[in-house]
JSON list of C-alpha atoms in Angstrom, two decimals:
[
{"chain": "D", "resi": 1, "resn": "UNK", "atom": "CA", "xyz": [41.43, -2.92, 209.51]},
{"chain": "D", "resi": 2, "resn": "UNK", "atom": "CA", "xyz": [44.58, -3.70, 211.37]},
{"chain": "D", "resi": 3, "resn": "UNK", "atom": "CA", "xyz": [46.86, -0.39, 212.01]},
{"chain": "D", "resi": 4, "resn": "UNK", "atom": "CA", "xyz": [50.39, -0.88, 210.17]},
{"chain": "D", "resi": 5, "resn": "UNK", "atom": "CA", "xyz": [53.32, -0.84, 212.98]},
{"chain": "D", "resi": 6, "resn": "UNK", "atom": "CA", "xyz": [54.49, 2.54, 213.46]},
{"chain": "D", "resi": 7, "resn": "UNK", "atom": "CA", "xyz": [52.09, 4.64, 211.76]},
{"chain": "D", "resi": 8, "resn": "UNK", "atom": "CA", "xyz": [50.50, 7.20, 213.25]},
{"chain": "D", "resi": 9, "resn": "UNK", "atom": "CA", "xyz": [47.28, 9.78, 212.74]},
{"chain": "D", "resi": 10, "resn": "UNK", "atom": "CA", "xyz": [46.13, 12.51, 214.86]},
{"chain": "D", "resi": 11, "resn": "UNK", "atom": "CA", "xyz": [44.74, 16.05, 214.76]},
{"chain": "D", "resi": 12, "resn": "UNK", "atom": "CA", "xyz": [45.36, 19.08, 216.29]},
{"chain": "D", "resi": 13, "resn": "UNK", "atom": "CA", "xyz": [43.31, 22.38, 215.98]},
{"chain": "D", "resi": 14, "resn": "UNK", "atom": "CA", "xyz": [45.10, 25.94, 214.87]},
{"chain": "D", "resi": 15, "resn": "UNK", "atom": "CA", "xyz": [44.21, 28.47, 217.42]},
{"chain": "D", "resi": 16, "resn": "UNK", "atom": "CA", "xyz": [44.04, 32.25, 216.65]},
{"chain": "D", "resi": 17, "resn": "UNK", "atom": "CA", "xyz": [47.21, 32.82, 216.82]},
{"chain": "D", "resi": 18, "resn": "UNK", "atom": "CA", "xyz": [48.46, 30.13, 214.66]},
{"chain": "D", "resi": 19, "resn": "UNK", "atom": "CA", "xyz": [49.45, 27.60, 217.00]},
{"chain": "D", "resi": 20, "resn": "UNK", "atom": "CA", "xyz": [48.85, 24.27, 216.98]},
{"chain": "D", "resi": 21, "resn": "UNK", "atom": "CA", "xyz": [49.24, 21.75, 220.02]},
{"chain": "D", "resi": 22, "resn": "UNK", "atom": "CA", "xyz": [50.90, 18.62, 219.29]},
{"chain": "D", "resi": 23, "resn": "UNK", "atom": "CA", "xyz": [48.49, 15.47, 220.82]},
{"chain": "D", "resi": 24, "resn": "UNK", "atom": "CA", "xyz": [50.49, 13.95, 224.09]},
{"chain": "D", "resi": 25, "resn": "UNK", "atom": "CA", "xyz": [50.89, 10.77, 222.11]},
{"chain": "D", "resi": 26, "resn": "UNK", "atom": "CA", "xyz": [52.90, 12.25, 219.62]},
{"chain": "D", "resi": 27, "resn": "UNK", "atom": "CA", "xyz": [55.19, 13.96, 221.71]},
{"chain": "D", "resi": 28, "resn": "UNK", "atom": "CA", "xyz": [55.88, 10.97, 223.80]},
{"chain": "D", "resi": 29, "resn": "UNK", "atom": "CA", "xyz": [56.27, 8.42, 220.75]},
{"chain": "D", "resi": 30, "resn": "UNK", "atom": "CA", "xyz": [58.58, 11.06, 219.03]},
{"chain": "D", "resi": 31, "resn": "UNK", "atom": "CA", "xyz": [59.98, 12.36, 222.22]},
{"chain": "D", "resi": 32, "resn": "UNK", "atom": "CA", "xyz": [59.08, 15.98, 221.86]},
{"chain": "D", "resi": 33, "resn": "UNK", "atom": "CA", "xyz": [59.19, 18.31, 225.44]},
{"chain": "D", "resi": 34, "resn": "UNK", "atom": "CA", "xyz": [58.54, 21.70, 225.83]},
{"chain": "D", "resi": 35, "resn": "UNK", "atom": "CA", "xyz": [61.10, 24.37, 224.66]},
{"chain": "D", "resi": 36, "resn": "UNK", "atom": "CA", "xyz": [62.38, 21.75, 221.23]},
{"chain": "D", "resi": 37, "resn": "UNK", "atom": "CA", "xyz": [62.87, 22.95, 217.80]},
{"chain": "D", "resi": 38, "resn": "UNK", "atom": "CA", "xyz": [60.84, 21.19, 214.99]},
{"chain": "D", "resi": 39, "resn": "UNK", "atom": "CA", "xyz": [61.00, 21.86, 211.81]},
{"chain": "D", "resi": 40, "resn": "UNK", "atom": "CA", "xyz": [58.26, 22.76, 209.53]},
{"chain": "D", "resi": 41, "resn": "UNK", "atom": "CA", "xyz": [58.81, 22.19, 205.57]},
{"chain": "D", "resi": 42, "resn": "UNK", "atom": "CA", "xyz": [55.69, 22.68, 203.04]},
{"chain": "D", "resi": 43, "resn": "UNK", "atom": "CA", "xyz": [54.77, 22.06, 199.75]},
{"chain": "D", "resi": 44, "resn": "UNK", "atom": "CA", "xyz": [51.68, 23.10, 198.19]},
{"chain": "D", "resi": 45, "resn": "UNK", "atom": "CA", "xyz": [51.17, 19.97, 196.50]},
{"chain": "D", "resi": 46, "resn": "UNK", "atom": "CA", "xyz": [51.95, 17.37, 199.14]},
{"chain": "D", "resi": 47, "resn": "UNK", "atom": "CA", "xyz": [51.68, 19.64, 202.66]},
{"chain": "D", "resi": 48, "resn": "UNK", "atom": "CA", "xyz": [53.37, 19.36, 205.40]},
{"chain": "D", "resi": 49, "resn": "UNK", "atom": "CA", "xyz": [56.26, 17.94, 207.50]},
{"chain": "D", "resi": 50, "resn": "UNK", "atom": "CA", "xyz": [57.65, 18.54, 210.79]},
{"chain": "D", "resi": 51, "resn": "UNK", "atom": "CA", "xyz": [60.42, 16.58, 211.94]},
{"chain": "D", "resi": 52, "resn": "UNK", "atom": "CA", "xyz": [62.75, 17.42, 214.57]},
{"chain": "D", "resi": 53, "resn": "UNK", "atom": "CA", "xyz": [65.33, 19.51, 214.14]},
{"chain": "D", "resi": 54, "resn": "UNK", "atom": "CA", "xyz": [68.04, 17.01, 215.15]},
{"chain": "D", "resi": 55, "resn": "UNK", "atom": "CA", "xyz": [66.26, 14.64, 212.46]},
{"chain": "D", "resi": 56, "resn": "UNK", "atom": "CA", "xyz": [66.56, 17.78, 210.48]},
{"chain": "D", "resi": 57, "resn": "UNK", "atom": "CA", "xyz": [69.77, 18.27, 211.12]},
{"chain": "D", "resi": 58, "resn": "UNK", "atom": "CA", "xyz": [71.65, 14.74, 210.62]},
{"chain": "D", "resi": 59, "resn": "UNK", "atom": "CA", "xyz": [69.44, 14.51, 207.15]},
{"chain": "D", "resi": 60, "resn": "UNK", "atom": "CA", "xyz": [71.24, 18.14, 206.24]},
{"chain": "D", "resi": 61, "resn": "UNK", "atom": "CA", "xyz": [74.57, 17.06, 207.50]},
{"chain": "D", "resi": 62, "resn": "UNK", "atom": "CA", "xyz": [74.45, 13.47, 205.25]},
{"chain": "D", "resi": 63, "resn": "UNK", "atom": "CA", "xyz": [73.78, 15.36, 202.21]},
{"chain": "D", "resi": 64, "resn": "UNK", "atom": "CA", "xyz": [76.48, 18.00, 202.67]},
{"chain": "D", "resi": 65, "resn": "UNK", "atom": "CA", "xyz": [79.30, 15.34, 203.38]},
{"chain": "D", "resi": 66, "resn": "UNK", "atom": "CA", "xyz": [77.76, 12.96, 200.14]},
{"chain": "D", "resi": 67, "resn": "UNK", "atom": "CA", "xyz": [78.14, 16.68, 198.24]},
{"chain": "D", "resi": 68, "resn": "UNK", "atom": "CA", "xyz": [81.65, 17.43, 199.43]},
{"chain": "D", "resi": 69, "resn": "UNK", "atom": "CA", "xyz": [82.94, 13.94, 198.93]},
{"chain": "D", "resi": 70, "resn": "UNK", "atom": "CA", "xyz": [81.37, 13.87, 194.84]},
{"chain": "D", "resi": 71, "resn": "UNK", "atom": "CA", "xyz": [83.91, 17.26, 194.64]}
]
């Protein structure tokens, strides 16, 4: 079965302390270094998702302006 074009799987183990390492792949296709903020948003039903925070961030800011300009 032929892998669709940029989709991605990998694992990571949670250590004792709760920490997870994100796979070297990952972090270079999604350009993730040391010291970055992600963000980490759950729902019990679906899970979760952890998009950078400047993803985060530009998502947050669209909806805010779209809210102010329906005022």
């Amino acid at each position: 079965m032929k892998k669709p074009k940029g989709k991605y799987a990998w694992t990571a183990t949670v250590g004792e302390k709760g920490q997870i390492v994100i796979p070297k792949q990952a972090r270079d296709v999604f350009d993730i270094h040391p010291g970055d903020t992600l963000v980490i948003l759950g729902d019990e039903k679906r899970g979760l998702a952890i998009p950078p925070k400047s993803t985060f961030t530009e998502f947050m800011h669209a909806v805010f302006e779209t809210e102010e300009e329906e005022l």
